[in-house]
Coordinates of C-alpha atoms in Angstrom, one line a residue:
X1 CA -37.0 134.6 -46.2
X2 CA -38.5 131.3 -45.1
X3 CA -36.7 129.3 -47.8
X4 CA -33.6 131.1 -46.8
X5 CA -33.8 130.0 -43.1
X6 CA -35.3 126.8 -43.9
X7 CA -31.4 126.3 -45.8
X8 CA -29.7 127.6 -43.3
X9 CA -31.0 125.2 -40.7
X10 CA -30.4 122.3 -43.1
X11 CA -27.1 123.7 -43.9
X12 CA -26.3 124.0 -40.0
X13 CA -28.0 120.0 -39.0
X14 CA -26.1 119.4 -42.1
X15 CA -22.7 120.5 -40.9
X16 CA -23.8 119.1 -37.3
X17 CA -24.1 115.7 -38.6
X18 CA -20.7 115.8 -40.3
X19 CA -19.1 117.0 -37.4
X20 CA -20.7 113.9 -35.3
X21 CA -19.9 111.8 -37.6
X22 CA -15.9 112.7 -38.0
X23 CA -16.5 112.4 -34.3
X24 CA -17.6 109.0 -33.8
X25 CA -15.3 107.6 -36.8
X26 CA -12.3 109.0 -35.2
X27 CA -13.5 107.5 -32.1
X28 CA -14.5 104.3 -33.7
X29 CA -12.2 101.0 -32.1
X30 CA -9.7 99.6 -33.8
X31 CA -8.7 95.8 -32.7
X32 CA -5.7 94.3 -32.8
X33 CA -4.9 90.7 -31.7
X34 CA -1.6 90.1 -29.9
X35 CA 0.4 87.1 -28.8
X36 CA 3.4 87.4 -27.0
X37 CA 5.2 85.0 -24.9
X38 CA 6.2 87.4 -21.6
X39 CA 4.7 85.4 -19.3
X40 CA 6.1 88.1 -16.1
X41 CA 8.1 85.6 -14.7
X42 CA 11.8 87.8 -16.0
X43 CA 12.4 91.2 -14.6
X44 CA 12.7 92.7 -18.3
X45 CA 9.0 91.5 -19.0
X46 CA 7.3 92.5 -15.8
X47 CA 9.1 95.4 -15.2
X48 CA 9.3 97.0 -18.8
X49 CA 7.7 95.6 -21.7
X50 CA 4.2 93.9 -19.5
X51 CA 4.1 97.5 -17.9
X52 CA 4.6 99.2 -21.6
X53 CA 1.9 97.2 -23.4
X54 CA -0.8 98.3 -20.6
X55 CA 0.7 101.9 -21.0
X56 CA -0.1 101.9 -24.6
X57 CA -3.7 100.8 -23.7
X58 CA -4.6 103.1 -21.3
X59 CA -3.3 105.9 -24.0
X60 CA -5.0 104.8 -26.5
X61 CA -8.6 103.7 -25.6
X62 CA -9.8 103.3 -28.9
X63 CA -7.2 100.9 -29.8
X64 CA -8.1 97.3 -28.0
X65 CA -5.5 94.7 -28.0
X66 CA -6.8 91.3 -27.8
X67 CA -3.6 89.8 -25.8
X68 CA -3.0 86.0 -25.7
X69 CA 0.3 85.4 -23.2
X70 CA 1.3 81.7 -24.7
X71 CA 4.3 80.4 -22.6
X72 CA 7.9 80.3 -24.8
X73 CA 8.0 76.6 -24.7
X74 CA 4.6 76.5 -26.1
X75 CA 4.7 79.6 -28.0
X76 CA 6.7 78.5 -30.9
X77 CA 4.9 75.5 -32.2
X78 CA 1.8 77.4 -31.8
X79 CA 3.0 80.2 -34.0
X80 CA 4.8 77.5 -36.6
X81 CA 1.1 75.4 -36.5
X82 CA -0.9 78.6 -36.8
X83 CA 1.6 79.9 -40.3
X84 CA 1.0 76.6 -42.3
X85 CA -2.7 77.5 -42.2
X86 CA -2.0 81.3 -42.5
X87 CA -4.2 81.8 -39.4
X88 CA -1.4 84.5 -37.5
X89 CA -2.2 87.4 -35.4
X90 CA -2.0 90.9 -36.1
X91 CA 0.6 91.7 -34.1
X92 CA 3.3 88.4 -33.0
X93 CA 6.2 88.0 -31.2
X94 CA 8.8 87.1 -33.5
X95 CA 12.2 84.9 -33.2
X96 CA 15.1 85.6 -35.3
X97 CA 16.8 84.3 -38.1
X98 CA 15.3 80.7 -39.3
X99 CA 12.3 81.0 -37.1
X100 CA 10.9 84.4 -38.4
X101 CA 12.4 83.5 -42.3
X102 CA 9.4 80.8 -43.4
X103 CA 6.4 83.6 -42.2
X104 CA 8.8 86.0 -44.0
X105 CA 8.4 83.4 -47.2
X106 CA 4.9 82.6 -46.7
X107 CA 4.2 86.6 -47.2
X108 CA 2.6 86.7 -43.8
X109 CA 4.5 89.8 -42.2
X110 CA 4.5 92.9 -43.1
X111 CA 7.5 94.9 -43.9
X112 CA 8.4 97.8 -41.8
X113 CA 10.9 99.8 -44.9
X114 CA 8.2 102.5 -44.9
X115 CA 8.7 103.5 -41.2
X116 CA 12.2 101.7 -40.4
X117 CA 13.9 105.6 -40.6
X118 CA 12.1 106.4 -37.6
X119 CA 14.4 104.1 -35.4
X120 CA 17.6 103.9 -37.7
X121 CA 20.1 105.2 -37.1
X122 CA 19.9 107.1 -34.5
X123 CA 18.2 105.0 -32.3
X124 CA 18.9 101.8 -33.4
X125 CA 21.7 100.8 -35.9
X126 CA 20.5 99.0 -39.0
X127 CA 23.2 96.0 -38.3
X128 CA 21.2 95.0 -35.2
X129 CA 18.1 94.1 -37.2
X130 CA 20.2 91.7 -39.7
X131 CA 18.9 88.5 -38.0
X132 CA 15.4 90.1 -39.1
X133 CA 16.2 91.1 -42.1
X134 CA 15.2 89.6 -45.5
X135 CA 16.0 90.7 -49.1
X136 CA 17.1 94.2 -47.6
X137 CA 13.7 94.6 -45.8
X138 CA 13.1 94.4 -42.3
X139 CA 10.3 93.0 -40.7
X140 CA 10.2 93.4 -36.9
X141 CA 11.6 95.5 -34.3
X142 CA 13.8 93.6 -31.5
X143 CA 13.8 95.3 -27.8
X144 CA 16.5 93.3 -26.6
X145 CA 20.2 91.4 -27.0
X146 CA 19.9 87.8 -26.0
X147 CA 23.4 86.8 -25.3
X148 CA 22.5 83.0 -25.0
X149 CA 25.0 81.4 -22.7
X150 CA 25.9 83.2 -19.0
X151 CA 27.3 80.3 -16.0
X152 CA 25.2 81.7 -12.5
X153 CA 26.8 80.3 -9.8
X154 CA 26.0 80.0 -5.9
X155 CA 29.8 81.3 -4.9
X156 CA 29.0 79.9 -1.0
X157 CA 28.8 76.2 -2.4
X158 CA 31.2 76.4 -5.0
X159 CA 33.4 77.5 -1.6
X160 CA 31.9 74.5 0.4
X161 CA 34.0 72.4 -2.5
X162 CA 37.1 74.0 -2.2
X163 CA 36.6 76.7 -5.2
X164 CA 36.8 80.8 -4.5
X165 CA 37.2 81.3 -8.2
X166 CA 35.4 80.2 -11.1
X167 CA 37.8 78.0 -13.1
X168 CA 39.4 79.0 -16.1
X169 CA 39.7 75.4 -18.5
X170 CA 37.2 72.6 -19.0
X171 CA 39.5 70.7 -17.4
X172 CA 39.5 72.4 -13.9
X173 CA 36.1 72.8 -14.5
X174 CA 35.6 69.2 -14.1
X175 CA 37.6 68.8 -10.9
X176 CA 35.1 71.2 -9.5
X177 CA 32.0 69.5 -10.4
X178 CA 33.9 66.1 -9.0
X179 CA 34.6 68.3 -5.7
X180 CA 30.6 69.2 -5.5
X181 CA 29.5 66.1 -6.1
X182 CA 31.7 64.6 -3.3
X183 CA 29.8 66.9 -0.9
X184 CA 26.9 65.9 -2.3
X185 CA 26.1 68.9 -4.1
X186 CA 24.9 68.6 -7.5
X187 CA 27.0 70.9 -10.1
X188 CA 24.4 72.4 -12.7
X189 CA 20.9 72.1 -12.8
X190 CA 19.2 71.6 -16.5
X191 CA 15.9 71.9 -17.4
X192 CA 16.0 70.2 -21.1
X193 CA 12.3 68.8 -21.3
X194 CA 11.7 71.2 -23.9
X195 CA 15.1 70.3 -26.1
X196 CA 16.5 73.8 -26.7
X197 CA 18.2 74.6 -23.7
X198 CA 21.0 72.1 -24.9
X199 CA 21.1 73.6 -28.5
X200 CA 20.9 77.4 -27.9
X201 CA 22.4 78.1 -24.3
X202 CA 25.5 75.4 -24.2
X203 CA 26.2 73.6 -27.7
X204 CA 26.0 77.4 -29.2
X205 CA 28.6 78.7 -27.2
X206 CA 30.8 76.0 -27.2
X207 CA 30.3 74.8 -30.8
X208 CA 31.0 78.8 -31.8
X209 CA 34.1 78.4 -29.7
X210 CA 35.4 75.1 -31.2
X211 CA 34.3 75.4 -34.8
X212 CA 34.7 79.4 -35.1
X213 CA 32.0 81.7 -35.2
X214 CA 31.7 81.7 -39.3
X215 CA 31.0 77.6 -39.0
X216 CA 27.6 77.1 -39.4
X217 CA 27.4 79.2 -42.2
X218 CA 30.1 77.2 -44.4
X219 CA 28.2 73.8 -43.7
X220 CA 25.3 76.3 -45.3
X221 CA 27.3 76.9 -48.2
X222 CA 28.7 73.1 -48.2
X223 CA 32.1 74.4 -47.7
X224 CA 32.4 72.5 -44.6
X225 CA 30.9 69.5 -42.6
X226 CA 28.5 68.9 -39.5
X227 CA 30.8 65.6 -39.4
X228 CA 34.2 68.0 -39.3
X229 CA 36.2 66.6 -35.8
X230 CA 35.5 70.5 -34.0
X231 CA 31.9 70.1 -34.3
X232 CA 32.1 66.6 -32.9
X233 CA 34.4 67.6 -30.3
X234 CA 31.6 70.1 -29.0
X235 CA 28.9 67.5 -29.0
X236 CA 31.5 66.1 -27.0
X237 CA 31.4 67.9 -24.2
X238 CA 28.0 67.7 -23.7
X239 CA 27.7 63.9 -24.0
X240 CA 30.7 64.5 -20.9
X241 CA 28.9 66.1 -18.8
X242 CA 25.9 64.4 -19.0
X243 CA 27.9 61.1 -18.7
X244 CA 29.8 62.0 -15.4
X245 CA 27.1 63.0 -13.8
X246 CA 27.5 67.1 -13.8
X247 CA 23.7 67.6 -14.4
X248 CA 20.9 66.5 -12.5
X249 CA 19.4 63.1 -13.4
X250 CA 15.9 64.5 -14.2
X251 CA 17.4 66.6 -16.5
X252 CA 15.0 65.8 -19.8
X253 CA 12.2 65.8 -16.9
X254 CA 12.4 70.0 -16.2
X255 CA 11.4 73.1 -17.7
X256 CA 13.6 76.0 -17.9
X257 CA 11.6 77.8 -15.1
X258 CA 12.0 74.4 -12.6
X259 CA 15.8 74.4 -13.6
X260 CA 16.5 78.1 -12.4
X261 CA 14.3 77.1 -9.2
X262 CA 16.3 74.5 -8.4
X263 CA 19.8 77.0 -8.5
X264 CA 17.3 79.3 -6.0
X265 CA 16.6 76.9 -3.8
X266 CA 20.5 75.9 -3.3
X267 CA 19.8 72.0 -5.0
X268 CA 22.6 72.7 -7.0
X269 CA 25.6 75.1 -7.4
X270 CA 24.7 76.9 -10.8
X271 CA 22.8 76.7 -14.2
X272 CA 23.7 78.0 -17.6
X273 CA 21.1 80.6 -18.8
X274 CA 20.6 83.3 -21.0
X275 CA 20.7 87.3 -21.1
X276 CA 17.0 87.0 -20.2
X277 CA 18.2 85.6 -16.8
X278 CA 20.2 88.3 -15.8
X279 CA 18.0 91.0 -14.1
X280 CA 16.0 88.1 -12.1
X281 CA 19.0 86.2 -10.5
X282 CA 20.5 89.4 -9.8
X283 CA 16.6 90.6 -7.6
X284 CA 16.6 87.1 -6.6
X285 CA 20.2 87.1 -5.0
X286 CA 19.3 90.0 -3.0
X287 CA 16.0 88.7 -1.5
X288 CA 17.6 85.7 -0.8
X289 CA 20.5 86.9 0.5
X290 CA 22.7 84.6 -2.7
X291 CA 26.4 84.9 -3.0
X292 CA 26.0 84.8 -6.7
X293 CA 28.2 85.0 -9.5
X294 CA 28.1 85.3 -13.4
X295 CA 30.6 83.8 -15.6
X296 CA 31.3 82.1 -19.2
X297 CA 31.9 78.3 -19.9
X298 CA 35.8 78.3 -19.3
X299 CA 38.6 77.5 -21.7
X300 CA 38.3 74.3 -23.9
X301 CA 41.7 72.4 -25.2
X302 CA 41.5 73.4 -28.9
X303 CA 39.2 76.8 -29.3
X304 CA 39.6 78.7 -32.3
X305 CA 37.0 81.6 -30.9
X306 CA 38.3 81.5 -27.2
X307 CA 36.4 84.3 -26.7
X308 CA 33.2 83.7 -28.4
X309 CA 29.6 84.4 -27.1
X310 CA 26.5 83.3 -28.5
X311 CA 23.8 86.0 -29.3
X312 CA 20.9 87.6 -31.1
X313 CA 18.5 90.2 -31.0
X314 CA 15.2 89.0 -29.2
X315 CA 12.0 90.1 -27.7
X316 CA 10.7 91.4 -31.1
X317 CA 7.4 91.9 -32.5
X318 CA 6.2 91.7 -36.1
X319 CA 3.0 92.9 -37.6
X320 CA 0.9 90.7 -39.9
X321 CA 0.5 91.7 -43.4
X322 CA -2.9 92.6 -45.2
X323 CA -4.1 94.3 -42.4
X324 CA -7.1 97.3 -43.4
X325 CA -5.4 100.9 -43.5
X326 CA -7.1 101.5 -39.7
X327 CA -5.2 97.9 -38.2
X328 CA -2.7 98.9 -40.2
X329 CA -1.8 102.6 -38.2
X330 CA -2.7 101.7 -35.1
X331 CA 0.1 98.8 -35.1
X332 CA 2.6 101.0 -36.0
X333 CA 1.8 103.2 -33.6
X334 CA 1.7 100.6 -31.1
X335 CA 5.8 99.8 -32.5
X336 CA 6.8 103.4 -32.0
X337 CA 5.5 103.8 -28.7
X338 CA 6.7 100.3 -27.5
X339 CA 10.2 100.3 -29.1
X340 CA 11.5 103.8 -27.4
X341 CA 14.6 105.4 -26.2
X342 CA 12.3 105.4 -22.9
X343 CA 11.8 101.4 -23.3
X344 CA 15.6 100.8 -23.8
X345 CA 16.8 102.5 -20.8
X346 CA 14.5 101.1 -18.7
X347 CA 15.7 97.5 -20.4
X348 CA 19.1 98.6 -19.1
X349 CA 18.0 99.1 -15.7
X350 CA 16.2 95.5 -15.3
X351 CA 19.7 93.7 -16.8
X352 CA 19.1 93.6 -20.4
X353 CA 21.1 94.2 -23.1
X354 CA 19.8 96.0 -25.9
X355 CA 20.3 96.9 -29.7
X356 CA 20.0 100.4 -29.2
X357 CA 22.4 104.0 -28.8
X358 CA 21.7 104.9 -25.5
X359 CA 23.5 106.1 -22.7
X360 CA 23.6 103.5 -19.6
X361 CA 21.3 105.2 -17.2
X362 CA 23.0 106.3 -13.5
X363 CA 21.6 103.7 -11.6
X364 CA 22.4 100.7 -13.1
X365 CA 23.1 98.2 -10.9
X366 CA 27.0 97.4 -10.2
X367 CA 26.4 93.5 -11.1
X368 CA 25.1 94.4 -14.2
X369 CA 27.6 96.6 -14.9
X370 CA 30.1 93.9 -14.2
X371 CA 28.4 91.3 -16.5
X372 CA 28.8 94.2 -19.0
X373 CA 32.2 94.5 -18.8
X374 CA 32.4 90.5 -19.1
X375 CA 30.4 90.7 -22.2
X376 CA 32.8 93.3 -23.7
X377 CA 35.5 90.6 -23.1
X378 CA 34.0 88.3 -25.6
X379 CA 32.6 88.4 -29.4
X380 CA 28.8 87.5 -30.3
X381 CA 28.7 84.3 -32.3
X382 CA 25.7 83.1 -33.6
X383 CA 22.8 81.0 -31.6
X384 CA 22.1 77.7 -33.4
X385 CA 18.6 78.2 -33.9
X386 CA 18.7 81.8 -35.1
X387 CA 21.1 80.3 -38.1
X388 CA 19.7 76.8 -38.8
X389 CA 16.9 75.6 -41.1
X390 CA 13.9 74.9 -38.6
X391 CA 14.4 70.8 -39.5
X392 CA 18.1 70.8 -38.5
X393 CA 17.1 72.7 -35.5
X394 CA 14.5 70.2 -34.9
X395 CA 17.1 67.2 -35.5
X396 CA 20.1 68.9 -32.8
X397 CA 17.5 69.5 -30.4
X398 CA 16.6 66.0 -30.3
X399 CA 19.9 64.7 -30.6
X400 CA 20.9 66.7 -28.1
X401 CA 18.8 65.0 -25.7
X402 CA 19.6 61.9 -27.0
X403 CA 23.3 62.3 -26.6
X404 CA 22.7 63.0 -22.8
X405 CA 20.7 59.6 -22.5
X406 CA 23.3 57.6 -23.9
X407 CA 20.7 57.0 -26.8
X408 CA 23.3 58.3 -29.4
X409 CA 26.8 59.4 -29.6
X410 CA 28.2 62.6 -30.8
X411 CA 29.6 60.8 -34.3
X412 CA 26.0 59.5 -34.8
X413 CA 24.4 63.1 -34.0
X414 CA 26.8 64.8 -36.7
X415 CA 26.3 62.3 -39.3
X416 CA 22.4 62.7 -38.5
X417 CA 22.8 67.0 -38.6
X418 CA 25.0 66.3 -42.1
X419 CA 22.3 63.6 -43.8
X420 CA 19.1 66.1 -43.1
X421 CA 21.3 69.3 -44.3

């Protein structure tokens, strides 16, 4: 008898300890390391995704993301810098195309083929995750459209020249910004100091426009020419604006965030921006009490996409490959959660566009629901920087900024994009 209850009592601590045990590893903290670059100041990031991340935190206590928020301008080189030594985080914020392809190369990502059938296609079509998509294998999720190039525009001062309409040619467009500048107005503010507000927000558009929205992949294959006359016509226009004095002269000198300030606080008429733009000019309008409007870069003498609109799918996150089997759930389960019928909806509500098949939620705002009908006027054409190799990105950016210095000309830029192709 004593032997037999001498077992059971092992048998029982026995079972105990197992118990505990299963207990303590289920409960044991899994950390994840996260950089993003949503630094709050867009209503689709402080509304949504910011609000979405914390969310997932407080849901999941044993799962501790070690967040660093890296501004975009910054953000980029520090992910580039960080790949050549393979030192990436577990979870990133990824761009499209070019940018995401050499940490695709390097085998730094993981790909997401084991769990893409949870989104596609009844969330998500597969044709929205082509600009992250590699031999047939995806390798991030995107939460948003980025339509590159939208024209915000302070409808009171474009009045104060003369103008209740926004123009429909280059041409009249140019009389307008010679009106605003008579009343000393200036007619777009740039922020360029960081070189790809040039590239992916005007010369995208308007080279997509002159050259055709299949362009940049010919001069890929070397069936056609950066030096082709359409291309050089679209550095063009640039070089013209920057010549007669449509942008502000410290153009080189601001970021992105300073040239949007600058459109708030009425020292100039409008600014070209992106999708991303969208939900805080509208919020902004109304606390300022803004006339504002939102339109596309007119007509220009010799389009053969008149209608063309620059775009990709943005705001995605990647997870690092070789992570252990625990690192390796609890990101996936961070993807499902954040990338939800619930996230895109709310996207939707804040002014984004996004990549996904839902219904547009009852109460969207009407100027967003204006801007939406715009965007159904046009086609999506690609962004520069979501198509190029990252050293002919590197070399328009720069010429770019040269060509509105007077430091180059538009023949010497295409020559220059043709010799490093």
């Amino acid at each position: 008898m004593i032997n037999k209850k001498n077992s059971l009592i092992i048998f029982i601590v026995l079972i105990v300890g197992i118990l505990f045990t299963s207990s303590v590893m289920a409960q044991e903290t899994v950390e994840l390391e996260m950089w993003h670059a949503w630094t709050g100041q867009d209503a689709f990031a402080s509304e949504v995704l910011l609000p979405k991340i914390e969310e997932f935190q407080e849901n999941n206590p044993n799962i501790k993301l070690k967040i660093q928020v890296i501004p975009n301008d910054s953000y980029r080189t520090k992910l580039r810098t960080q790949a050549a030594g393979g030192q990436i985080p577990d979870i990133m914020q990824t761009y499209p195309g070019s940018e995401v392809q050499p940490l695709v190369e390097a085998g730094l990502l993981m790909d997401l083929e084991g769990i893409i059938d949870y989104w596609t296609d009844d969330l998500i079509p597969r044709d929205s995750l082509s600009a992250y998509t590699f031999n047939d294998k995806v390798y991030a999720i995107p939460a948003k459209v980025n339509y590159t190039h939208f024209a915000f525009y302070n409808k009171d001062m474009l009045a104060e020249a003369g103008y209740t309409e926004w123009p429909e040619t280059y041409e009249e467009f140019k009389v307008m910004g010679d009106a605003l500048k008579e009343n000393d107005i200036v007619p777009i503010s740039l922020g360029n100091k960081a070189k790809w507000v040039l590239q992916s927000i005007y010369i995208s558009t308007i080279g997509d426009r002159l050259t055709g929205i299949d362009y940049l992949e010919d001069v890929l294959a070397g069936e056609r020419k950066f030096t082709d006359p359409a291309f050089i016509k679209a550095l063009d226009v640039i070089k013209e604006l920057a010549d007669e004095g449509y942008f502000n002269k410290d153009a080189n000198s601001l970021n992105d965030m300073e040239m949007r300030q600058a459109f708030y606080q009425k020292r100039a008429a409008m600014f070209f921006g992106g999708a991303w733009d969208i939900g805080g000019v509208i919020e902004t309008a109304k606390e300022e009490d803004m006339n504002v409007g939102i339109a596309t870069f007119p007509q220009i003498e010799g389009e053969v996409a008149p209608k063309a609109l620059s775009g990709v799918t943005g705001s995605a996150f990647s997870i690092r490959s070789g992570l252990s089997e625990a690192q390796k759930e609890a990101a996936i389960k961070f993807l499902k959660f954040f990338y939800s019928e619930e996230t895109y909806v709310d996207l939707l509500r804040t002014g984004s566009f996004v990549p996904a098949k839902v219904d547009l939620p009852a109460d969207i705002s009407p100027q967003f629901q204006d801007v939406i009908n715009l965007v159904n006027e046009h086609q999506i054409g690609p962004v520069y920087d979501a198509v190029l190799p990252i050293n002919l990105i590197q070399t328009i950016n720069n010429g770019l900024q040269s060509l509105t210095t007077g430091e180059m000309t538009s023949e010497e830029l295409a020559q220059q994009m043709q010799d490093n192709l």
